[in-house]
Coordinates of C-alpha atoms and ligand atoms in Angstrom, one line a residue:
Chain A
M1 CA 40.8 69.8 -8.4
E2 CA 44.6 70.0 -8.1
V3 CA 46.5 67.0 -9.2
P4 CA 50.0 66.4 -7.7
N5 CA 52.8 66.1 -10.2
L6 CA 53.9 62.4 -10.1
T7 CA 57.5 63.3 -10.2
D8 CA 57.0 65.3 -7.0
V9 CA 55.3 62.3 -5.4
V10 CA 58.2 60.1 -6.3
Q11 CA 60.6 62.6 -4.9
A12 CA 58.6 63.0 -1.7
L13 CA 58.7 59.3 -1.2
D14 CA 62.5 59.4 -1.4
L15 CA 62.4 56.8 -4.2
A16 CA 65.0 56.3 -6.9
V17 CA 63.2 55.1 -10.0
F18 CA 65.0 53.3 -12.8
R19 CA 64.1 52.0 -16.2
R20 CA 65.7 48.8 -17.4
E21 CA 67.4 49.6 -20.7
S22 CA 69.1 46.3 -21.4
V23 CA 70.6 43.4 -19.4
G24 CA 72.4 44.9 -16.4
V25 CA 71.8 48.5 -17.6
L26 CA 69.5 50.8 -15.6
R27 CA 68.6 54.5 -16.3
L28 CA 67.5 56.8 -13.6
L29 CA 64.2 58.5 -14.2
G30 CA 63.6 61.9 -12.7
N31 CA 65.7 63.6 -10.0
P32 CA 67.9 61.5 -7.7
P33 CA 66.8 61.4 -4.1
A34 CA 69.2 62.8 -1.5
W35 CA 70.3 59.4 -0.3
L36 CA 71.3 58.3 -3.8
E37 CA 73.9 61.0 -4.0
E38 CA 75.4 59.7 -0.8
V39 CA 75.3 56.0 -1.6
W40 CA 75.9 55.9 -5.3
P41 CA 77.2 59.4 -6.3
S42 CA 78.3 58.4 -9.8
V43 CA 74.9 57.0 -10.6
A44 CA 73.3 60.2 -9.2
R45 CA 75.5 62.2 -11.4
S46 CA 75.3 60.3 -14.7
G47 CA 71.8 59.0 -14.3
L48 CA 73.1 55.6 -15.5
M49 CA 73.9 52.4 -13.8
D50 CA 75.6 50.2 -16.3
S51 CA 77.8 47.9 -14.3
V52 CA 75.6 47.0 -11.5
I53 CA 77.9 44.3 -10.1
E54 CA 80.5 47.1 -9.4
V55 CA 77.9 49.4 -7.8
S56 CA 76.1 46.8 -5.8
P57 CA 76.6 43.1 -5.8
Y58 CA 73.3 42.6 -4.0
L59 CA 71.3 44.6 -6.5
D60 CA 73.1 42.8 -9.3
N61 CA 71.9 39.5 -7.8
F62 CA 68.4 40.8 -7.5
L63 CA 68.3 41.8 -11.2
I64 CA 68.2 38.1 -12.1
D65 CA 64.9 37.8 -10.3
A66 CA 63.8 41.2 -11.5
D67 CA 64.5 40.2 -15.1
A68 CA 62.3 37.1 -14.7
H69 CA 59.6 39.2 -13.2
W70 CA 59.7 41.8 -16.0
K71 CA 59.6 39.1 -18.6
S72 CA 56.6 37.5 -16.9
G73 CA 54.6 40.8 -17.3
K74 CA 53.1 40.3 -13.9
S75 CA 51.7 43.5 -12.3
H76 CA 52.6 43.0 -8.7
R77 CA 55.9 44.2 -7.1
A78 CA 58.8 41.7 -6.8
R79 CA 60.8 42.8 -3.7
S80 CA 64.5 42.3 -3.2
G81 CA 64.4 42.2 0.6
P82 CA 66.4 44.7 2.6
W83 CA 70.1 45.2 2.3
V84 CA 72.8 47.5 3.5
E85 CA 74.9 49.9 1.5
T86 CA 77.7 51.9 3.1
A87 CA 78.3 55.5 1.9
A88 CA 81.7 57.0 1.4
D89 CA 81.4 58.7 4.8
G90 CA 80.8 55.3 6.5
R91 CA 77.1 55.8 7.1
E92 CA 74.9 52.8 6.4
Y93 CA 71.7 52.9 4.4
N94 CA 69.1 50.2 4.5
L95 CA 67.6 49.8 1.1
E96 CA 65.1 47.7 -0.6
A97 CA 64.4 47.4 -4.4
S98 CA 61.3 46.3 -6.2
A99 CA 60.7 45.3 -9.8
M100 CA 57.5 46.3 -11.4
N101 CA 55.9 46.4 -14.8
V102 CA 54.4 49.9 -15.2
G103 CA 52.6 50.5 -18.4
G104 CA 54.9 48.1 -20.3
V105 CA 58.0 49.7 -18.8
S106 CA 60.4 47.5 -16.8
T107 CA 60.7 49.6 -13.7
L108 CA 63.0 49.3 -10.7
L109 CA 62.3 51.2 -7.5
V110 CA 64.9 51.6 -4.9
E111 CA 63.9 53.0 -1.5
D112 CA 65.7 54.0 1.6
L113 CA 63.8 52.1 4.3
G114 CA 64.9 54.6 7.0
A115 CA 63.0 54.6 10.2
S116 CA 60.5 51.8 9.4
F117 CA 63.5 49.5 8.9
E118 CA 64.8 50.4 12.4
Q119 CA 61.4 49.5 13.9
R120 CA 61.5 46.1 12.1
R121 CA 65.0 45.5 13.2
A122 CA 64.2 46.3 16.8
M123 CA 61.3 43.9 16.8
L124 CA 63.4 41.1 15.4
Q125 CA 66.2 42.0 17.9
T126 CA 63.9 41.6 20.9
A127 CA 62.5 38.4 19.6
R128 CA 66.0 37.0 19.2
E129 CA 67.3 38.2 22.5
N130 CA 64.3 36.5 24.1
M131 CA 65.1 33.3 22.3
L132 CA 68.7 33.5 23.5
A133 CA 67.6 34.0 27.1
Y134 CA 65.2 31.1 26.7
E135 CA 67.8 28.8 25.2
K136 CA 70.2 29.7 28.0
L137 CA 67.6 28.9 30.6
N138 CA 66.7 25.7 28.9
A139 CA 70.3 24.6 28.7
E140 CA 70.8 25.3 32.3
V141 CA 67.7 23.2 33.3
Q142 CA 68.8 20.4 31.1
R143 CA 72.3 20.4 32.5
K144 CA 70.9 20.2 36.0
E145 CA 68.6 17.4 35.1
V146 CA 71.2 15.3 33.5
L147 CA 73.5 16.0 36.5
L148 CA 70.8 14.9 38.8
H149 CA 70.2 11.7 36.9
C150 CA 73.9 10.9 37.0
V151 CA 74.2 11.6 40.7
V152 CA 71.1 9.5 41.5
H153 CA 72.3 6.8 39.2
D154 CA 75.6 6.7 41.0
M155 CA 73.9 6.6 44.3
C156 CA 71.8 3.7 43.3
S157 CA 74.5 1.1 42.6
P158 CA 76.2 1.1 46.1
L159 CA 72.7 1.0 47.6
Q160 CA 71.9 -2.1 45.6
N161 CA 75.1 -3.8 46.8
M162 CA 74.2 -2.9 50.4
M163 CA 70.7 -4.3 50.0
M164 CA 72.1 -7.5 48.5
A165 CA 74.5 -7.9 51.3
L166 CA 71.8 -7.3 53.9
S167 CA 69.4 -9.7 52.2
M168 CA 72.1 -12.4 52.3
L169 CA 72.7 -11.7 55.9
D170 CA 69.0 -11.8 56.6
S171 CA 68.8 -15.4 55.2
E172 CA 71.5 -16.6 57.7
I173 CA 70.9 -17.8 61.2
L174 CA 71.3 -14.7 63.3
A175 CA 70.9 -13.7 66.9
P176 CA 67.5 -12.0 67.2
E177 CA 69.0 -8.6 68.0
V178 CA 71.3 -8.8 65.0
R179 CA 68.4 -9.8 62.8
G180 CA 66.6 -6.8 64.1
M181 CA 69.4 -4.5 63.0
V182 CA 69.7 -6.2 59.6
Q183 CA 66.0 -5.7 59.1
L184 CA 66.3 -2.1 60.2
G185 CA 69.0 -1.7 57.5
L186 CA 66.8 -3.4 54.9
Q187 CA 63.9 -1.2 55.8
A188 CA 66.0 2.0 55.5
G189 CA 67.4 0.8 52.2
R190 CA 64.0 0.2 50.8
R191 CA 63.0 3.7 51.9
Q192 CA 65.9 5.2 50.2
E193 CA 65.2 3.2 47.1
S194 CA 61.7 4.6 47.0
M195 CA 63.0 8.1 47.6
I196 CA 65.4 7.8 44.7
D197 CA 62.5 6.4 42.8
N198 CA 60.4 9.5 43.6
V199 CA 63.1 11.9 42.7
L200 CA 63.6 10.2 39.3
H201 CA 59.9 10.0 38.8
M202 CA 59.5 13.7 39.4
Y203 CA 62.3 14.8 37.1
A204 CA 62.0 12.3 34.2
A205 CA 59.3 9.7 34.2
E206 CA 61.1 7.7 31.6
M207 CA 64.1 7.0 33.7
R208 CA 61.9 5.3 36.2
A209 CA 61.6 2.4 33.9
H210 CA 65.2 1.6 34.7
Y211 CA 65.5 2.5 38.3
G212 CA 62.0 1.8 39.5
R213 CA 61.0 -1.6 40.7
D214 CA 58.5 -3.8 38.8
N215 CA 56.5 -6.7 40.0
G216 CA 57.5 -8.7 37.0
E217 CA 54.0 -9.0 35.7
W218 CA 54.1 -7.7 32.2
P219 CA 50.8 -6.9 30.5
G220 CA 52.1 -8.1 27.2
M221 CA 52.3 -6.0 24.1
D222 CA 50.5 -5.7 20.8
L223 CA 53.6 -5.0 18.8
R224 CA 51.7 -4.3 15.6
S225 CA 49.5 -1.5 16.9
A226 CA 52.2 -0.1 19.2
T227 CA 54.5 0.1 16.1
Q228 CA 51.7 1.6 14.1
R229 CA 51.1 4.3 16.7
T230 CA 54.8 5.2 16.8
I231 CA 54.9 5.3 13.0
E232 CA 51.9 7.6 12.8
L233 CA 53.4 9.9 15.4
N234 CA 56.6 10.1 13.4
R235 CA 55.2 10.2 9.9
P236 CA 54.8 14.0 9.6
L237 CA 58.5 14.5 10.6
F238 CA 59.5 12.0 8.0
A239 CA 57.3 13.6 5.4
Q240 CA 58.8 17.0 6.1
Q241 CA 62.3 15.7 5.3
N242 CA 61.0 13.6 2.4
V243 CA 62.2 10.3 4.0
T244 CA 60.0 7.3 3.4
L245 CA 59.1 5.2 6.4
A246 CA 58.5 1.6 5.3
W247 CA 57.4 -1.4 7.3
D248 CA 55.8 -4.8 6.9
A249 CA 53.0 -4.9 9.4
E250 CA 52.5 -8.6 8.9
S251 CA 55.9 -9.5 10.2
A252 CA 55.0 -8.0 13.6
G253 CA 52.5 -10.7 14.2
S254 CA 49.1 -9.9 15.5
G255 CA 47.3 -9.4 18.8
R256 CA 48.9 -9.2 22.2
R257 CA 52.2 -10.9 22.4
R258 CA 53.7 -12.4 25.5
L259 CA 56.7 -10.2 25.9
P260 CA 58.4 -8.4 28.7
G261 CA 57.9 -4.7 28.8
D262 CA 55.0 -2.3 28.2
E263 CA 53.8 -0.5 25.1
E264 CA 54.4 2.9 26.4
H265 CA 58.1 2.3 26.8
Y266 CA 58.3 0.2 23.7
E267 CA 57.0 3.1 21.7
R268 CA 59.5 5.5 23.2
V269 CA 62.4 3.1 22.4
L270 CA 61.2 2.7 18.8
G271 CA 60.5 6.4 18.5
N272 CA 64.0 7.1 19.7
L273 CA 65.5 4.8 17.1
L274 CA 63.3 6.3 14.3
G275 CA 64.2 9.8 15.3
N276 CA 67.9 8.8 15.2
A277 CA 67.5 7.2 11.8
L278 CA 65.7 10.2 10.5
R279 CA 68.4 12.6 11.6
H280 CA 71.0 10.6 9.7
S281 CA 68.8 10.0 6.6
P282 CA 69.5 11.9 3.3
T283 CA 66.4 13.4 1.6
G284 CA 64.6 10.9 -0.6
S285 CA 65.9 7.8 1.3
T286 CA 64.0 5.2 3.1
V287 CA 64.0 4.1 6.7
G288 CA 62.6 0.6 7.2
I289 CA 61.3 -1.3 10.2
R290 CA 61.7 -5.1 10.1
F291 CA 60.7 -7.8 12.5
E292 CA 62.4 -11.1 12.8
E293 CA 61.4 -13.9 15.0
D294 CA 62.7 -17.3 16.1
A295 CA 61.7 -19.6 18.9
E296 CA 63.1 -17.5 21.6
W297 CA 63.4 -13.9 20.4
I298 CA 61.7 -11.2 18.5
T299 CA 64.1 -8.8 16.9
I300 CA 63.0 -5.3 15.8
Q301 CA 65.3 -3.6 13.3
V302 CA 65.4 0.0 12.2
E303 CA 67.4 0.4 9.0
D304 CA 68.5 3.7 7.4
E305 CA 70.4 4.7 4.3
G306 CA 72.5 7.3 5.9
G307 CA 76.2 7.6 6.2
G308 CA 76.6 4.9 8.9
V309 CA 78.5 5.0 12.1
P310 CA 82.3 5.2 12.0
P311 CA 83.9 2.2 13.6
H312 CA 85.6 4.0 16.4
L313 CA 82.2 5.4 17.6
Q314 CA 80.3 2.1 17.4
A315 CA 81.4 0.8 20.8
Q316 CA 80.2 4.0 22.6
L317 CA 76.9 4.4 20.9
F318 CA 74.8 3.4 23.8
Q319 CA 76.7 5.2 26.5
K320 CA 75.6 8.3 28.2
F321 CA 76.3 11.6 26.2
Q322 CA 77.3 10.0 23.0
Q323 CA 76.3 11.6 19.8
G324 CA 76.7 9.7 16.5
A325 CA 79.1 10.2 13.7
I326 CA 78.2 13.7 12.6
G327 CA 76.7 14.5 15.9
R328 CA 73.1 15.3 15.1
G329 CA 71.9 14.1 18.5
K330 CA 69.9 16.2 20.8
V331 CA 71.3 15.5 24.3
G332 CA 73.1 12.1 23.9
L333 CA 70.8 10.3 26.3
G334 CA 68.4 8.8 23.7
L335 CA 70.3 5.6 22.9
F336 CA 71.4 5.3 26.6
F337 CA 67.8 5.5 27.6
C338 CA 66.9 2.7 25.0
R339 CA 69.6 0.5 26.3
I340 CA 68.6 0.7 29.9
I341 CA 64.9 0.0 29.1
I342 CA 65.7 -3.0 26.9
A343 CA 68.3 -4.3 29.4
K344 CA 65.7 -4.1 32.1
W345 CA 63.4 -6.2 29.9
G346 CA 66.0 -8.9 29.6
G347 CA 66.6 -8.0 25.9
E348 CA 69.5 -6.7 24.0
I349 CA 70.1 -3.6 21.8
G350 CA 72.8 -3.2 19.3
F351 CA 74.0 -1.8 16.1
S352 CA 75.2 -3.4 12.9
P353 CA 76.5 -1.7 9.8
R354 CA 74.6 -2.5 6.6
S355 CA 76.4 -3.7 3.6
G356 CA 76.4 -0.9 1.1
N357 CA 75.6 2.1 3.3
G358 CA 73.5 3.0 6.2
S359 CA 73.0 1.6 9.7
C360 CA 70.8 -1.0 11.3
F361 CA 69.8 -0.4 14.9
W362 CA 68.1 -3.4 16.4
F363 CA 66.8 -4.6 19.7
K364 CA 65.5 -8.0 20.6
L365 CA 63.1 -9.1 23.3
P366 CA 62.8 -12.6 24.8
K367 CA 59.6 -14.3 24.2
L368 CA 58.0 -15.4 27.4
P369 CA 56.7 -19.0 27.7
T370 CA 53.0 -19.4 26.9
L371 CA 50.7 -19.9 29.8
P372 CA 48.6 -23.0 30.0
E373 CA 45.2 -22.4 28.2
T374 CA 43.3 -23.0 31.4
K375 CA 44.4 -19.8 33.0
K376 CA 42.2 -16.9 33.1
P377 CA 42.4 -14.8 29.9
G378 CA 44.4 -11.7 30.2
P379 CA 48.1 -11.2 30.1
T380 CA 49.6 -12.1 33.4
V381 CA 53.1 -13.6 33.5
S382 CA 54.8 -15.0 36.4
K383 CA 58.4 -13.9 36.9
S384 CA 60.7 -16.6 35.7
Chain B
M1 CA 91.3 40.2 -10.6
L2 CA 89.7 37.0 -9.7
T3 CA 86.5 37.7 -7.8
K4 CA 84.7 35.1 -5.6
K5 CA 81.5 35.4 -3.8
I6 CA 81.3 33.8 -0.4
C7 CA 78.4 33.7 2.1
L8 CA 78.3 33.4 5.9
L9 CA 75.5 31.2 7.1
G10 CA 74.4 30.2 10.5
S11 CA 71.9 30.6 13.2
F12 CA 71.3 34.1 14.7
S13 CA 73.8 35.6 17.1
V14 CA 76.5 33.1 16.4
G15 CA 78.9 35.9 15.3
K16 CA 78.7 36.1 11.5
T17 CA 78.7 39.9 11.4
S18 CA 81.4 40.0 14.0
L19 CA 83.6 37.6 12.1
V20 CA 83.3 39.8 9.0
A21 CA 84.0 42.9 11.0
R22 CA 87.1 41.3 12.5
F23 CA 88.3 40.1 9.1
V24 CA 87.6 43.2 7.1
Q25 CA 88.0 46.0 9.6
S26 CA 89.9 44.4 12.5
V27 CA 87.3 45.5 15.0
F28 CA 85.0 43.9 17.4
S29 CA 81.9 45.1 19.4
E30 CA 80.3 43.3 22.3
E31 CA 77.0 44.8 21.4
Y32 CA 74.5 42.5 19.6
L33 CA 72.9 44.2 16.7
T34 CA 71.0 41.6 14.7
T35 CA 71.3 41.7 11.0
V36 CA 68.2 42.2 8.9
G37 CA 68.8 41.6 5.2
V38 CA 72.2 41.4 3.7
K39 CA 75.5 43.3 3.8
V40 CA 78.2 42.7 1.3
D41 CA 81.8 43.5 2.2
K42 CA 84.9 43.2 0.0
K43 CA 88.4 42.2 0.9
I44 CA 91.4 41.3 -1.2
V45 CA 93.2 38.2 -0.1
L46 CA 96.3 36.4 -1.2
S47 CA 96.1 32.7 -1.6
G48 CA 99.4 31.2 -2.5
D49 CA 100.5 33.8 -5.1
Q50 CA 96.9 34.3 -6.4
E51 CA 95.2 37.6 -5.5
M52 CA 91.6 37.2 -5.0
M53 CA 88.8 39.7 -4.3
L54 CA 86.3 38.2 -1.8
M55 CA 82.8 39.5 -1.9
I56 CA 81.6 38.5 1.6
W57 CA 77.9 38.2 2.0
D58 CA 76.8 38.5 5.6
L59 CA 73.3 37.1 5.7
A60 CA 70.7 37.5 8.4
G61 CA 70.6 34.7 10.9
D62 CA 68.3 31.9 10.0
D63 CA 65.5 31.1 12.4
D64 CA 61.8 30.8 12.7
F65 CA 61.4 34.6 12.5
Q66 CA 63.3 34.9 9.3
R67 CA 64.0 32.1 6.8
M68 CA 67.1 32.2 4.7
N69 CA 66.4 33.2 1.1
L70 CA 68.3 30.7 -1.1
N71 CA 68.4 33.2 -3.9
F72 CA 71.1 35.1 -2.0
L73 CA 73.4 32.1 -2.4
R74 CA 73.3 32.3 -6.2
G75 CA 76.8 32.5 -7.7
S76 CA 78.5 31.6 -4.4
A77 CA 81.9 30.0 -4.7
G78 CA 82.1 29.1 -1.1
I79 CA 80.4 29.1 2.3
I80 CA 81.5 29.8 5.8
Y81 CA 79.2 28.1 8.2
V82 CA 79.2 29.7 11.6
A83 CA 78.1 28.1 14.8
D84 CA 78.3 29.3 18.4
G85 CA 80.4 27.0 20.5
T86 CA 78.5 27.9 23.6
R87 CA 75.2 26.9 21.9
P88 CA 75.2 23.3 20.7
A89 CA 71.8 23.9 19.0
S90 CA 73.6 26.3 16.6
V91 CA 75.8 23.4 15.5
D92 CA 72.7 21.3 14.6
A93 CA 71.3 24.4 12.8
V94 CA 74.5 24.4 10.7
L95 CA 74.1 20.8 9.8
D96 CA 70.5 21.5 8.6
L97 CA 71.7 24.5 6.6
R98 CA 74.3 22.5 4.9
D99 CA 71.7 20.0 3.8
R100 CA 69.5 22.8 2.4
V101 CA 72.4 24.3 0.6
R102 CA 73.5 21.0 -0.8
T103 CA 70.1 20.2 -2.2
N104 CA 69.9 23.5 -3.9
L105 CA 73.4 24.3 -5.0
G106 CA 75.3 21.0 -4.7
D107 CA 78.6 20.7 -3.0
L108 CA 80.4 24.0 -2.5
P109 CA 83.8 24.5 -0.9
S110 CA 83.0 25.3 2.7
V111 CA 84.5 25.6 6.2
L112 CA 82.9 25.7 9.6
A113 CA 83.7 28.3 12.3
L114 CA 82.9 27.3 15.8
N115 CA 82.9 30.8 17.1
K116 CA 83.3 32.4 20.5
A117 CA 86.2 30.2 21.5
D118 CA 87.3 32.9 23.9
L119 CA 84.3 32.0 26.1
V120 CA 86.1 29.0 27.6
D121 CA 83.8 28.5 30.6
A122 CA 80.6 28.4 28.6
W123 CA 82.1 26.3 25.8
Q124 CA 80.1 23.3 25.0
I125 CA 81.8 21.6 22.1
D126 CA 84.4 19.1 23.4
E127 CA 87.4 17.8 21.5
A128 CA 85.5 14.6 20.7
R129 CA 82.7 16.5 19.1
L130 CA 85.1 18.5 17.1
A131 CA 86.8 15.3 15.9
Q132 CA 83.3 13.9 15.0
L133 CA 82.6 17.0 12.9
Q134 CA 85.9 16.7 11.2
D135 CA 85.2 13.0 10.6
G136 CA 81.9 14.0 9.1
G137 CA 83.7 15.9 6.4
W138 CA 83.9 19.4 8.0
S139 CA 86.9 21.6 7.9
A140 CA 86.1 22.9 11.4
R141 CA 88.0 25.4 13.5
K142 CA 87.4 27.1 16.8
T143 CA 87.4 30.8 16.1
S144 CA 87.0 34.0 18.1
A145 CA 85.8 37.2 16.5
K146 CA 86.6 38.8 19.8
D147 CA 90.3 38.0 20.1
G148 CA 90.7 37.3 16.5
S149 CA 92.0 33.7 16.8
N150 CA 91.7 31.6 13.7
V151 CA 89.6 34.2 11.8
E152 CA 92.2 34.8 9.1
E153 CA 92.8 31.1 8.9
T154 CA 89.2 30.4 8.3
F155 CA 88.9 32.8 5.4
S156 CA 92.2 31.7 3.9
E157 CA 91.3 28.0 4.2
L158 CA 88.1 28.7 2.2
A159 CA 90.1 30.8 -0.3
S160 CA 92.5 27.9 -1.0
R161 CA 89.6 25.4 -1.1
M162 CA 87.9 27.6 -3.7
L163 CA 91.1 27.8 -5.8
S164 CA 91.8 24.1 -5.7
K165 CA 88.2 23.3 -6.8
Ligands
GTP1 N1 82.8 36.5 23.4 C1 82.6 36.6 22.1 N2 81.4 37.2 21.7 C2 81.2 37.2 20.3 C3 82.1 36.6 19.4 N3 81.6 36.8 18.1 C4 80.4 37.5 18.3 N4 80.2 37.7 19.6 C5 79.0 38.4 20.2 O1 77.9 37.7 19.9 C6 76.8 38.6 19.6 C7 76.3 38.3 18.2 O2 77.2 38.6 17.2 P1 76.8 39.0 15.7 O3 78.1 39.1 15.0 O4 75.9 40.1 15.7 O5 76.1 37.6 15.3 P2 75.3 37.3 13.9 O6 75.6 35.9 13.6 O7 75.7 38.3 12.9 O8 73.8 37.5 14.4 P3 72.6 37.8 13.4 O9 72.9 38.9 12.5 O10 71.5 38.1 14.3 O11 72.3 36.5 12.7 C8 77.4 40.0 19.8 O12 77.0 40.4 21.0 C9 78.8 39.8 19.6 O13 79.6 40.8 20.4 C10 83.3 36.0 19.9 O14 84.1 35.4 19.1 N5 83.5 36.0 21.2
MG2 MG1 74.6 39.6 11.8

């Protein structure tokens, strides 16, 4: 059986094979492949690469990893990843190096990736172009949605004024035909309110909590389990960034509390504040949730150990489109959303700097008066 | 001669390769050819009266398809972070990158290029945001690889930051 000459094999593969002589010195084994004469003519000529940093800074950097690999004696290939070298005539070559231990010899292979590289690049290119198109579309959709919210929001306030004026008129003594007209106006107003409600519901369910009407009968909230759920939801994100999430479950009280609001939105508000805190938290720091309670209020605090909020930005934090100090927000609607929810519940949301460093974002909810024991069990609250 | 390695980091398609091409060869191409792997360019700059050889490492854009290999940053004296001013997400990406670089290499002299400033209509980073970034410790500039504005300035700012370190 005929056995191919290994040198021929290497040459057929277009590989340049080097042996490590000493730190930063490589000797070419066998004949130089054609590309080597284009890319590194002096190396091809002398068969020696002794100041690698001059020849190729990239290869020089890889030799640090290669040296570690050769020392380890491991048998697999350690690859450099592809890089580009430009020949004297301006042509670019995509190369990749690998370090190997072959029969006790510290060996470095350098190959011209040629066409296979082009394929890989084309694939990545398509993937990225698709990402760009997708991002663009998303941004457009988001822009439209925000615009819609603002438009609808702006439409809401004059309507509310009109409704108030009409209601006041309606409570006066009026000639019957005038009352008829006033009620027609009220009816149309209510229809418009519900249309606005529908639009908002369709585009972003969360905004409805602000604009939608409620009958004032809150189901009450189990703060401890709602908080627990939010924490569980966020824990993987925190773990990923190595930020500790700490809270004292006891301080949340237990069971269903008589509070305005509903757990679904409570969880979204808390989730927003946690996400915000995480974005501003350095690795290894802690974000804490604390509850405080007095006769009238329950206050929920989210404290981080990040850089804090610069004074000039504090006043605008809860406005539309604000992004905090170093601007790590997504779209700046998160805190605005929290504010409108909490305001709707008759609560308050705010920010206080912490002594030392970090921020404390808090919101407080008014405790509702306890119902007489005789009432049927279950959380119904009359509007006060 | 004093030699300094600098790296360009940022999300894909923000214009890293274009900024280097503008700075080193004074050329620009509209065509997007994504970088796979690394290309190192050299250029001699004068900072004050100090001549300096910059080894400019143009790295592949960092994304889910291809993570940045932190080994490439070894020996860097400075970083140019690049974001695309028409894509706010690319600014967030730069903030994450800086955190990753800091944890691995500590604080390096760095500057931020908010690139594609010539695309005025699509521009998404308002002055307030720019001020925020500057408040957050960034030396940030609006740049354009296309018309060349602030490209020299970005590299020389980094050069002088590296010298004064
Ligand atoms: N209008 C305009 N387009 C630019 C500018 N800079 C880059 N581009 C275009 O943006 C696209 C991406 O530019 P590249 O320089 O390849 O971006 P990159 O950051 O190297 O991308 P990756 O290598 O994929 O990470 C190309 O189509 C460029 O022509 C600029 O300042 N203005
Ligand atoms: Mg590139």
